[in-house]
mmCIF file of C-alpha atoms (C1' of nucleotides) in Angstrom:
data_model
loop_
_atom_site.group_PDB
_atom_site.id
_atom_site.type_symbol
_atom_site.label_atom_id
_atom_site.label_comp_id
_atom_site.label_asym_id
_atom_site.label_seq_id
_atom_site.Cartn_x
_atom_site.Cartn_y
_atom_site.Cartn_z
ATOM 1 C CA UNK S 1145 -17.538 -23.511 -21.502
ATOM 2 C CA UNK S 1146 -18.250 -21.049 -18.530
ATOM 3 C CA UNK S 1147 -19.468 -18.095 -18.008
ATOM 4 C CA UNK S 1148 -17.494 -14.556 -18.451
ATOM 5 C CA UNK S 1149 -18.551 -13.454 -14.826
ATOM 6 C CA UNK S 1150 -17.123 -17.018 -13.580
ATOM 7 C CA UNK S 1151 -13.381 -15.981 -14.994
ATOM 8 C CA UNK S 1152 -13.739 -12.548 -13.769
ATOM 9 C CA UNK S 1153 -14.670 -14.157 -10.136
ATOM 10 C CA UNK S 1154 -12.056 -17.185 -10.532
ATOM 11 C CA UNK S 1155 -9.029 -14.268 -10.811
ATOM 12 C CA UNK S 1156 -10.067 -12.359 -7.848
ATOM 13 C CA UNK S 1157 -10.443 -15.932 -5.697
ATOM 14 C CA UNK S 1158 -6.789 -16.407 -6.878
ATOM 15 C CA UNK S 1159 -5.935 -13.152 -5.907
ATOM 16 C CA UNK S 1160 -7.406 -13.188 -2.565
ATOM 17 C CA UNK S 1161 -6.417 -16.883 -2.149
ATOM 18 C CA UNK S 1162 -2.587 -15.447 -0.890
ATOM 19 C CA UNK S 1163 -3.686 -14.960 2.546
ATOM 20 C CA UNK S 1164 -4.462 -17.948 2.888
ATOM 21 C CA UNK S 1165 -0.919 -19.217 2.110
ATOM 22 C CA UNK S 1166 0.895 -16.965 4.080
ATOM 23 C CA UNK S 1167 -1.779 -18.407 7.174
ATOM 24 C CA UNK S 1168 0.009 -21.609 6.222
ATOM 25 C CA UNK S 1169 3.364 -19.975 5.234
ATOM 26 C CA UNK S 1170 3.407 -18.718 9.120
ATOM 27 C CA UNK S 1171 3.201 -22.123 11.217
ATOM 28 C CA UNK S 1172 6.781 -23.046 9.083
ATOM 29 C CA UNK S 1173 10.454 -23.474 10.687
ATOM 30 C CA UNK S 1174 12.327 -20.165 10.837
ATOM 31 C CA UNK S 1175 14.809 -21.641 8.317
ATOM 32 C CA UNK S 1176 12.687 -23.137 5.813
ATOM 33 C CA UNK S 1177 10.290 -20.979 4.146
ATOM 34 C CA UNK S 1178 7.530 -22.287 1.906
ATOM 35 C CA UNK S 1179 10.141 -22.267 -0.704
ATOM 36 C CA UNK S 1180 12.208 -24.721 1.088
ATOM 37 C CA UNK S 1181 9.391 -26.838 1.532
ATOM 38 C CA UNK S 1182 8.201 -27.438 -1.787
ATOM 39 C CA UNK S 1183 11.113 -28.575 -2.786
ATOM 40 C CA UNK S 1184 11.163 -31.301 0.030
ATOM 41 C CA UNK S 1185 7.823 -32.035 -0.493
ATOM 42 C CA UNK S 1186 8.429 -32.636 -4.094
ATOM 43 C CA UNK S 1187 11.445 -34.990 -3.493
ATOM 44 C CA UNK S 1188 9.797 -36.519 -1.104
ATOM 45 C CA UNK S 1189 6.663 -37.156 -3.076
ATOM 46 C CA UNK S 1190 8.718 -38.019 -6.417
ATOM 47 C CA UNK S 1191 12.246 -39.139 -5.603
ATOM 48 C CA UNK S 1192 15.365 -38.676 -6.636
ATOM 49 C CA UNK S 1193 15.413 -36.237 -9.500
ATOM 50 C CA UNK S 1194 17.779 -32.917 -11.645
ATOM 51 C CA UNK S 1195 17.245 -29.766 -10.688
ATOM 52 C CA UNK S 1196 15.591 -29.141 -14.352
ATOM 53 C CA UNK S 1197 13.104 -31.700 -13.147
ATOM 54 C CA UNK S 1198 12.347 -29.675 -10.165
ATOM 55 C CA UNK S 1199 12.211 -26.657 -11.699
ATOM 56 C CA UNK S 1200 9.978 -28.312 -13.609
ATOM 57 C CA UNK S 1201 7.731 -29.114 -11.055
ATOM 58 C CA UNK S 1202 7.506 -26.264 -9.275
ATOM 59 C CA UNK S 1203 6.861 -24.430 -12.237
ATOM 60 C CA UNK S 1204 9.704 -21.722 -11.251
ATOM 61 C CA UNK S 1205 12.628 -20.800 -13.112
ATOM 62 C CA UNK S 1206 16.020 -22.813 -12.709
ATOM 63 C CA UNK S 1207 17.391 -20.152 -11.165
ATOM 64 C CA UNK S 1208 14.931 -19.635 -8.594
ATOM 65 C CA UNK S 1209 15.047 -23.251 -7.960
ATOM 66 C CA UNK S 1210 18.923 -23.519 -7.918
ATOM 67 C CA UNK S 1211 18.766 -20.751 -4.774
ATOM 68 C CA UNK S 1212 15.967 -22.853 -2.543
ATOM 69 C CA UNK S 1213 18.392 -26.290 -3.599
ATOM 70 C CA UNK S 1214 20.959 -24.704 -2.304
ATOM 71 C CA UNK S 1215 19.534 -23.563 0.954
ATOM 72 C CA UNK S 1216 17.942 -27.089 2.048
ATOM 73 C CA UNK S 1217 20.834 -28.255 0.876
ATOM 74 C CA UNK S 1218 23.202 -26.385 3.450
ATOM 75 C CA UNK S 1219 20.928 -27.012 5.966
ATOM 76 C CA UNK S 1220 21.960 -30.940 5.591
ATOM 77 C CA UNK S 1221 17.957 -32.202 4.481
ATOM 78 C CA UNK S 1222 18.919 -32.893 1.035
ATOM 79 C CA UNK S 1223 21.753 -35.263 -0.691
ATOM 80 C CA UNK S 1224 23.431 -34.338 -3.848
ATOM 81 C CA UNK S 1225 24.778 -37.065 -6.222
ATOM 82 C CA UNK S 1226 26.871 -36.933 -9.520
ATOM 83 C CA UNK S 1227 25.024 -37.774 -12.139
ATOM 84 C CA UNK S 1228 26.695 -40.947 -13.818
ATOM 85 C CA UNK S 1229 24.956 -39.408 -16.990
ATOM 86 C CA UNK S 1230 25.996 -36.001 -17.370
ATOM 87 C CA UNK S 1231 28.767 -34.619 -15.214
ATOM 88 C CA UNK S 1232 26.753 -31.097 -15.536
ATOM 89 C CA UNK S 1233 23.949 -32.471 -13.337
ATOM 90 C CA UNK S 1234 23.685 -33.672 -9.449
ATOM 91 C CA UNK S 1235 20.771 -35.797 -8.511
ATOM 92 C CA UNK S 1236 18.825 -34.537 -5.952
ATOM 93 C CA UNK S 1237 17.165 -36.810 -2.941
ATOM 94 C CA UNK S 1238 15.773 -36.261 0.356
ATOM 95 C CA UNK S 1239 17.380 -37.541 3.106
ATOM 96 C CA UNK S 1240 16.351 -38.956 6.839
ATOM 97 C CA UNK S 1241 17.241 -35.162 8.406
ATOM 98 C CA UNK S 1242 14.866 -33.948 5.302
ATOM 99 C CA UNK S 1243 12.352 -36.292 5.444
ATOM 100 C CA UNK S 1244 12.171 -35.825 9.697
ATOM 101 C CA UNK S 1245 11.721 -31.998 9.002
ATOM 102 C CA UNK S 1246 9.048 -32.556 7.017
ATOM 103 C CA UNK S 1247 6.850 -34.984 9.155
ATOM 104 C CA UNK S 1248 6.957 -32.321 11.856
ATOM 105 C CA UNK S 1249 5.794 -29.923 9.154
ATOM 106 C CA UNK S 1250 3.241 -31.769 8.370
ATOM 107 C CA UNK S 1251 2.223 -32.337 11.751
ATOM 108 C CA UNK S 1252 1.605 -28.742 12.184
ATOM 109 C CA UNK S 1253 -0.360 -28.224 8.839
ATOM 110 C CA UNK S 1254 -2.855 -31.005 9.856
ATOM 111 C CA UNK S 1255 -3.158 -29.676 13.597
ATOM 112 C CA UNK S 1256 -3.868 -26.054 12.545
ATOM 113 C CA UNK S 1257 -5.864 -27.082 9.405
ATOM 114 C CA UNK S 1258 -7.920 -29.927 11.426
ATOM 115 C CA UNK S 1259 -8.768 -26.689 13.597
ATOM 116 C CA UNK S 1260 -9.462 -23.713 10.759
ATOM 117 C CA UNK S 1261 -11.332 -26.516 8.526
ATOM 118 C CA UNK S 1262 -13.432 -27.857 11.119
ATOM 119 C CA UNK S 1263 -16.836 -28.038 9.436
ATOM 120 C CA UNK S 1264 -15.140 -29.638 6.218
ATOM 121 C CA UNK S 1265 -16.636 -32.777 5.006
ATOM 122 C CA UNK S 1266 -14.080 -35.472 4.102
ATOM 123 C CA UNK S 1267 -16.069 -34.592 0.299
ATOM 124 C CA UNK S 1268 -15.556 -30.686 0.143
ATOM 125 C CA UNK S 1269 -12.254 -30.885 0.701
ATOM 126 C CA UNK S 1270 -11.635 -33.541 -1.840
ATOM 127 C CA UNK S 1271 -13.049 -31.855 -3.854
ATOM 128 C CA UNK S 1272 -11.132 -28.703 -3.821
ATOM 129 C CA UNK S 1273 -8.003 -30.740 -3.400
ATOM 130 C CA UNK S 1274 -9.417 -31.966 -7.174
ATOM 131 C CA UNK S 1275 -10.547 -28.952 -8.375
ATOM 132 C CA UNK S 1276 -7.440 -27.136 -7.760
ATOM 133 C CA UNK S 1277 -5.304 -29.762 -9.358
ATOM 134 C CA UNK S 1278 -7.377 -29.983 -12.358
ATOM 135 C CA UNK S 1279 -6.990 -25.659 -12.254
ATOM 136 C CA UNK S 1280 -2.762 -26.679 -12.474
ATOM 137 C CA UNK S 1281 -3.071 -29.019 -14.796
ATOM 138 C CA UNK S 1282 -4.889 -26.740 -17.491
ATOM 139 C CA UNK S 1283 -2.374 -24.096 -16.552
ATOM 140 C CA UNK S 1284 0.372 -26.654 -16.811
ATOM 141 C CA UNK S 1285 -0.715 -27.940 -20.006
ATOM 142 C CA UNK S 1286 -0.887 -24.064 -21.678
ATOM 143 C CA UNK S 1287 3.057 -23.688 -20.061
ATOM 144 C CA UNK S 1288 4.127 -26.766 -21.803
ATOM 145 C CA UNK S 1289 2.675 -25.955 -25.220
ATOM 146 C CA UNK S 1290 3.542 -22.060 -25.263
ATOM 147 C CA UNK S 1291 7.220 -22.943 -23.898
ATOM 148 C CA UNK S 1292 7.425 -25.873 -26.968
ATOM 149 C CA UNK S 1293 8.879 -28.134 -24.092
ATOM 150 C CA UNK S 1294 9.728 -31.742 -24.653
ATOM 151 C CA UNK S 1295 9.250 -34.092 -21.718
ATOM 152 C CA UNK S 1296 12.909 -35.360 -21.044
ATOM 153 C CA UNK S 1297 11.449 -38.623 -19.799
ATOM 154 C CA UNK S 1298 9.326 -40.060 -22.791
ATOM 155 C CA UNK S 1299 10.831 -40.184 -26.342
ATOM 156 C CA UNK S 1300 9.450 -38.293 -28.173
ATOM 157 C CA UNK S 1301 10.225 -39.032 -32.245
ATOM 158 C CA UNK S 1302 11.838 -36.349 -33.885
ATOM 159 C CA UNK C 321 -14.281 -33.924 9.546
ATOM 160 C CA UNK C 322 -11.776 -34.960 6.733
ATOM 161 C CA UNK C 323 -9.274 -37.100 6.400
ATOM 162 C CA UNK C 324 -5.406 -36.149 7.753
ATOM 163 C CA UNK C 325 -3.717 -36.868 4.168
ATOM 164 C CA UNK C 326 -6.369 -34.223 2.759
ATOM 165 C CA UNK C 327 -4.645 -31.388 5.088
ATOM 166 C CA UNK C 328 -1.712 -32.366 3.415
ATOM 167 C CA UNK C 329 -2.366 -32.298 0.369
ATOM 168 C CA UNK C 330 -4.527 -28.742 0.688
ATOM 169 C CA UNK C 331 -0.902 -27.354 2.122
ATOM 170 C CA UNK C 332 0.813 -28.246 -1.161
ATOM 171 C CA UNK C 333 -1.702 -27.796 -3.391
ATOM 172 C CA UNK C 334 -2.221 -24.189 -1.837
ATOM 173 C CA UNK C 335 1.945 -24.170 -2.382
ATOM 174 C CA UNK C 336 1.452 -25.342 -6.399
ATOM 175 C CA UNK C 337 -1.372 -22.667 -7.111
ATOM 176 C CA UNK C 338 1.036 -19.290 -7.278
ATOM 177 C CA UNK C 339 2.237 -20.772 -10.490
ATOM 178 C CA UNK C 340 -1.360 -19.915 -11.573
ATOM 179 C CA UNK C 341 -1.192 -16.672 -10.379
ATOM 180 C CA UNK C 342 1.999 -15.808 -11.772
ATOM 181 C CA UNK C 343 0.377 -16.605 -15.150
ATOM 182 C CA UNK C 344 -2.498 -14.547 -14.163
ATOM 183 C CA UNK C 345 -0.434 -11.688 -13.382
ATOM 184 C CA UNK C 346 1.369 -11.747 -16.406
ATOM 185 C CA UNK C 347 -1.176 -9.997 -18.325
ATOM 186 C CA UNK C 348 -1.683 -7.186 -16.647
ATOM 187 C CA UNK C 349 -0.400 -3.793 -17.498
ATOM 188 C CA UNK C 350 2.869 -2.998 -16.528
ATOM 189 C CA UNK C 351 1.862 -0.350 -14.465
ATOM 190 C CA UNK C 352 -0.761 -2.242 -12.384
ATOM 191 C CA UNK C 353 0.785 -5.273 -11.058
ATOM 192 C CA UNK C 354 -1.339 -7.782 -8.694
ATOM 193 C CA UNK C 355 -1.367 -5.548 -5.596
ATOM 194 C CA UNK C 356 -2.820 -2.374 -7.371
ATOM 195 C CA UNK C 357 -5.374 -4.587 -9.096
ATOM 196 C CA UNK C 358 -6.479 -5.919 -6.392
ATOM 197 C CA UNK C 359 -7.028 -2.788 -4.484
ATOM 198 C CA UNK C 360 -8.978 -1.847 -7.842
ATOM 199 C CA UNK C 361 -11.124 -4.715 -7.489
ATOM 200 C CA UNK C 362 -12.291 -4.446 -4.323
ATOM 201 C CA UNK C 363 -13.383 -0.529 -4.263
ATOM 202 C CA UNK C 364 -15.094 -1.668 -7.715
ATOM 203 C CA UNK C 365 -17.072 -4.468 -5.711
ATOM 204 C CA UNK C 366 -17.409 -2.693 -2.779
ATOM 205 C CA UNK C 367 -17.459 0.529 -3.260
ATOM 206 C CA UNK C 368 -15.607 3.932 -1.224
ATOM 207 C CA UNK C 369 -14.337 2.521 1.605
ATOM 208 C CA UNK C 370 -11.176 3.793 4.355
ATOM 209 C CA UNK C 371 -7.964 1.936 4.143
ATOM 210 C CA UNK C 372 -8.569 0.332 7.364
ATOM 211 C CA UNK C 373 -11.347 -1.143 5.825
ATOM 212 C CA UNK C 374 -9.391 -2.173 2.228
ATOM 213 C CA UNK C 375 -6.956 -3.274 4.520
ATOM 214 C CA UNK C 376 -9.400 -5.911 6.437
ATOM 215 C CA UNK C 377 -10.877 -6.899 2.759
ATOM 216 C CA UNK C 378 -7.355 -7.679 1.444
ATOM 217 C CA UNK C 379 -6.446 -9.592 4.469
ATOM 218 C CA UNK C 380 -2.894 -7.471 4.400
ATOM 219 C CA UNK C 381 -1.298 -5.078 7.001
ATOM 220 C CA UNK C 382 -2.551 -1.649 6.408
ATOM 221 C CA UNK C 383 1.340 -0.451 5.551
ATOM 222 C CA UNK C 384 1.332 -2.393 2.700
ATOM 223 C CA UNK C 385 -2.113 -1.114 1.933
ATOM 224 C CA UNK C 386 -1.107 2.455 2.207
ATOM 225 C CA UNK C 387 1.926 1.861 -0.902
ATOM 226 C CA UNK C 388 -0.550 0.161 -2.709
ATOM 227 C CA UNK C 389 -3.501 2.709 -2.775
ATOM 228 C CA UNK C 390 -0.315 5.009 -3.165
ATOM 229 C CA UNK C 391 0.753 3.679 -6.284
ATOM 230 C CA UNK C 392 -3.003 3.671 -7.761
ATOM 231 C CA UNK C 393 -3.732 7.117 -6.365
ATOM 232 C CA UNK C 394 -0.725 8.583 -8.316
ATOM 233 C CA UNK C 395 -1.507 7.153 -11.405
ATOM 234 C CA UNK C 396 -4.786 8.384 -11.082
ATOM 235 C CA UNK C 397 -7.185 5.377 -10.488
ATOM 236 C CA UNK C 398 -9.000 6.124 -7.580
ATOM 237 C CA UNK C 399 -10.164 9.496 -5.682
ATOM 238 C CA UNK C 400 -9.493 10.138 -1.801
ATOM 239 C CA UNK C 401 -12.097 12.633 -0.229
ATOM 240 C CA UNK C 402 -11.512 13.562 3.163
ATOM 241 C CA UNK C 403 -13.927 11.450 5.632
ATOM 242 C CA UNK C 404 -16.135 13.855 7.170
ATOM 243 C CA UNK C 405 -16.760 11.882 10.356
ATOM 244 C CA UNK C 406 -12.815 11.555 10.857
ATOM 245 C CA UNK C 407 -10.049 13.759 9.669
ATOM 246 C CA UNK C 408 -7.448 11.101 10.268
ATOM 247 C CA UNK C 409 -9.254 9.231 7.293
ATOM 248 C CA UNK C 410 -9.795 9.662 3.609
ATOM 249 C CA UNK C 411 -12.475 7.814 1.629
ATOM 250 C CA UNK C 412 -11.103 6.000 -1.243
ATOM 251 C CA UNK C 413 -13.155 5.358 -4.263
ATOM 252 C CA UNK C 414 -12.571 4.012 -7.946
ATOM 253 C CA UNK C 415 -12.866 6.750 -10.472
ATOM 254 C CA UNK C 416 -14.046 6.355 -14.736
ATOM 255 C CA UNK C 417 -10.307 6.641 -14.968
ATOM 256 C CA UNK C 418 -9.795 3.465 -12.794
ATOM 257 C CA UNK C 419 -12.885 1.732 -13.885
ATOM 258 C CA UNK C 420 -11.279 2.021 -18.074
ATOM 259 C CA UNK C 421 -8.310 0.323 -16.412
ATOM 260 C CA UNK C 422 -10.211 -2.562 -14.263
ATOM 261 C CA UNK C 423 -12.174 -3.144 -17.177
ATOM 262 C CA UNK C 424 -9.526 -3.661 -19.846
ATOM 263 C CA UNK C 425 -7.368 -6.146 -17.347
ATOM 264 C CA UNK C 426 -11.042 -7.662 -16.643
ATOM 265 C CA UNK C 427 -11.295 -8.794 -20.681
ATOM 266 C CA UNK C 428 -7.766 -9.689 -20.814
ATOM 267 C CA UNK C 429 -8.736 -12.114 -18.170
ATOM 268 C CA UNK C 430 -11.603 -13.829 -19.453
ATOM 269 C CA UNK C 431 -9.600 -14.136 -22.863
ATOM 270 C CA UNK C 432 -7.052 -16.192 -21.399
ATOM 271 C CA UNK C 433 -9.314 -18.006 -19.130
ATOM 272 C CA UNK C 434 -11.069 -18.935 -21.694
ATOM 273 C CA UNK C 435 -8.415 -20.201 -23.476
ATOM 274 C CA UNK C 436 -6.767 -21.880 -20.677
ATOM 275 C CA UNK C 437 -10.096 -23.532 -19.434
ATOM 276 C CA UNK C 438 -11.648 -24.105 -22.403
ATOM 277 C CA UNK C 439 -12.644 -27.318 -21.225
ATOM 278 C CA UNK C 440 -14.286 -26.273 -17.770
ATOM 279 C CA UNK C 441 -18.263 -26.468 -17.365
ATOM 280 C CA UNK C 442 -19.622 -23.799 -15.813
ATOM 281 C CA UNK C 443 -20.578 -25.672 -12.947
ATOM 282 C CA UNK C 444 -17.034 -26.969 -12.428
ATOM 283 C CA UNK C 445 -15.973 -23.484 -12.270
ATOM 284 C CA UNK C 446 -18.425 -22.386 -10.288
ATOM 285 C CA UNK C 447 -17.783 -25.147 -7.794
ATOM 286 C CA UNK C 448 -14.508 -23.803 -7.827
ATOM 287 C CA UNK C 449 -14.940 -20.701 -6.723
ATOM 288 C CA UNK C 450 -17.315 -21.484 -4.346
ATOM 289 C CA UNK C 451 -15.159 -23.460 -2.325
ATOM 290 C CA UNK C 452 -12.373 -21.279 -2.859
ATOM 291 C CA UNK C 453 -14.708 -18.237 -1.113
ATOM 292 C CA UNK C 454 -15.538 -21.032 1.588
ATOM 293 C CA UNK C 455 -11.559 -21.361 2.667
ATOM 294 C CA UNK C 456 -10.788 -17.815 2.420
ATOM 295 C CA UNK C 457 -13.832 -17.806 5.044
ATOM 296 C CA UNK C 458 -12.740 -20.298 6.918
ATOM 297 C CA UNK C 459 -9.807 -18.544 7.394
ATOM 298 C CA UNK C 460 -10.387 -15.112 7.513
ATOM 299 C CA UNK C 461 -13.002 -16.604 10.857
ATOM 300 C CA UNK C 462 -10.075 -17.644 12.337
ATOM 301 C CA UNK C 463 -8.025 -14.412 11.883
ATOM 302 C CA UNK C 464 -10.625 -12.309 12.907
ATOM 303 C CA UNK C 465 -11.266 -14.281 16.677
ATOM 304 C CA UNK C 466 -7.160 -14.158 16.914
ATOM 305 C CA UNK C 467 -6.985 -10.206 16.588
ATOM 306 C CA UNK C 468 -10.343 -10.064 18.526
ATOM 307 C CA UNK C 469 -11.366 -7.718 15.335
ATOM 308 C CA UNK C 470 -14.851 -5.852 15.715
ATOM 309 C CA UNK C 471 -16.771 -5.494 13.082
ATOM 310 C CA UNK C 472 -16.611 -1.522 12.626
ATOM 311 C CA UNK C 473 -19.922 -1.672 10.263
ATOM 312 C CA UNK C 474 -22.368 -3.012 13.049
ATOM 313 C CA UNK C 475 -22.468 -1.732 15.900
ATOM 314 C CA UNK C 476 -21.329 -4.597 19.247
ATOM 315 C CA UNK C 477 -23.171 -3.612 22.486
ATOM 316 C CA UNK C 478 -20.307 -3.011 24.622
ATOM 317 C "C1'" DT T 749 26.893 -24.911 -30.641
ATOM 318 C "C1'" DA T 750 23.507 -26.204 -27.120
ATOM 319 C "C1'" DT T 751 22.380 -27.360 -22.451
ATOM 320 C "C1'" DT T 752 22.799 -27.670 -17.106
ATOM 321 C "C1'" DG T 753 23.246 -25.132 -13.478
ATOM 322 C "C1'" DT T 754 24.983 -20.836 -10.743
ATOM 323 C "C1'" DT T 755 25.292 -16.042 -9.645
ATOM 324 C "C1'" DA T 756 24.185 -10.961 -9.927
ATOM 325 C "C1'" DT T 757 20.690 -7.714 -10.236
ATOM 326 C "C1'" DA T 758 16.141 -5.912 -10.019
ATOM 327 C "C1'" DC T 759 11.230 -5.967 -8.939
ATOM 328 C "C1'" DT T 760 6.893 -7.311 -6.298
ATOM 329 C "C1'" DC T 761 4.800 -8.396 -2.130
ATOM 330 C "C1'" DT T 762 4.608 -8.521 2.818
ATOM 331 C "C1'" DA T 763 5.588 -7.573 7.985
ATOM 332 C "C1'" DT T 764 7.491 -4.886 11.885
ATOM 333 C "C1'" DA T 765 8.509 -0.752 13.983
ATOM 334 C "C1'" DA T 766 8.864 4.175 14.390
ATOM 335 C "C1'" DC T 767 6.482 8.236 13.374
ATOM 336 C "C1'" DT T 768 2.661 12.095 12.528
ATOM 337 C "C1'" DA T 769 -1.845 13.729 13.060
ATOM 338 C "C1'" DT T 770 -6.199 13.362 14.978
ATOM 339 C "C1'" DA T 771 -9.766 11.245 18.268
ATOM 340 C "C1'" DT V 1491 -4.017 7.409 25.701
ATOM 341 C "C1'" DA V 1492 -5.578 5.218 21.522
ATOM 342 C "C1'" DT V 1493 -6.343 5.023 16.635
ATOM 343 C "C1'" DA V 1494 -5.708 6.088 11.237
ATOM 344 C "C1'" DG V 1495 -2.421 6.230 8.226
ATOM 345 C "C1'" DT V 1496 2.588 6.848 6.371
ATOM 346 C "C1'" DT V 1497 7.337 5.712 5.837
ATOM 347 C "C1'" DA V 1498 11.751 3.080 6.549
ATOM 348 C "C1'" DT V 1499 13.715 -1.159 6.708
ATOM 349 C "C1'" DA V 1500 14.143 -6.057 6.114
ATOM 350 C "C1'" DG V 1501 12.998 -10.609 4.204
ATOM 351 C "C1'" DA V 1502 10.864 -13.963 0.924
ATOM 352 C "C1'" DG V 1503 9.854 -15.022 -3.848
ATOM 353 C "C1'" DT V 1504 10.528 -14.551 -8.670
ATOM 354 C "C1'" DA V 1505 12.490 -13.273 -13.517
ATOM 355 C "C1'" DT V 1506 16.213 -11.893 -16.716
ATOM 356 C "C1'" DA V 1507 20.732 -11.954 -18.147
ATOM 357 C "C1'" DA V 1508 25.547 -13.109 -17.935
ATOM 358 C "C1'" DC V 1509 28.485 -16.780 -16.885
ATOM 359 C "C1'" DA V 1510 30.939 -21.584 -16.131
ATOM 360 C "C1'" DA V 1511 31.278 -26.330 -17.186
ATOM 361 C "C1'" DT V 1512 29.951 -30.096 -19.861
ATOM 362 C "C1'" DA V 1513 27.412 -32.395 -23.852
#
DNA sequence: TATTGTTATACTCTATAACTATA
DNA sequence: TATAGTTATAGAGTATAACAATA
């Protein structure tokens, strides 16, 4: 249990934490926004998967999620495929154009990071890379519970 | 020095966090969304200040700044006084009637914090925001040697 | 009847550029 | 001429609600 101070602080961090990301946000493509690039990212990391998934993921609604598919999408870096279990759903994937993108992407967030974060240690930035996950998760776990959601990929008995 | 994967993951992980945020920012009054409570924050912290200097603390272009002390100013949150040294600038400064406010969103905060991280230490939270002030530093270095920003509270020898 | 996904609309946040007033 | 601040405009991101197609 932490102290009240330490929330109060941890809120403003997040707050200020946006300029930071837009730093980031500014070395990007003209036509793919951070938007875009989460969602390559996260095919890329997990593989084929629905747009519910996705959604899921990026912890966005479905229809916020449906508009960045559909812009990576027309830009040729993603494939869509029927699904052979529900005619309602496509399964996403990233393809060689997507996956090329997103190596020169990354390219450009290690160059201009290896530059800004130059008195890192190898250990602080694990560990923020931890801590911040660890932040998600808790947040993630509160989403799931409040929204009653049941994970689509383990049974769950009824 | 870290490792190259690291950057990467930082980038996304940076991506991930506005889902935190948006839960953050669901709680606050619908009146003061993030941007107002922000500017809040800081003359709370730091005191009456110009908005070129609120603008430099929020990392933002001063055009934004100017809607968002707007917004607070018309609602009745903060004061401007004319700046005696300059009469291009007003001095901006929370008033009791902003401080009520800042202080209500502060204890919805820590209620849901410590909810949400109820299973934090207080020295994993307090890691966490330390590293988080460190990157925001890190960065906000870098931004200030690109605009060749001086420091307009210490006086440079010219 | 419920669910998957799309589209329309509205709101927040930000940047650029043009402008006013003062230095 | 340069700087402090405002306003207009445009673009990215998100949420809600109404809708289509399928389960």
């Amino acid at each position: 249990m932490a102290e009240q101070s330490q929330y109060e602080e941890l809120a403003q961090q997040l707050s200020a934490i946006g300029a930071v990301k837009r730093d980031l946000s500014r070395i990007l493509p003209h036509d793919c926004p951070a938007g875009s690039t989460a969602v390559l990212s996260l095919l890329r990391h997990h593989g084929e998967m629905r747009m519910s998934k996705l959604a899921e993921l990026l912890a966005i609604d479905m229809s916020v999620t449906s508009r960045h598919v559909a812009h990576v999408a027309e830009r040729g870096w993603i494939d869509r495929q029927p699904d052979p279990l529900d005619k309602r759903s496509r399964l996403l994937s990233l393809n060689p154009s997507g996956e090329k993108l997103l190596g020169e992407i990354s390219e450009r967030y290690v160059e201009m990071l290896a530059g800004t974060l130059r008195d890192w240690s190898d250990d602080d930035l694990g560990q923020l890379n931890t801590l911040l996950a660890r932040l998600r998760d808790s947040f993630g776990d509160c989403r799931s519970r409040a929204h009653h959601t049941l994970d689509s990929t383990t049974r769950t008995p009824a």
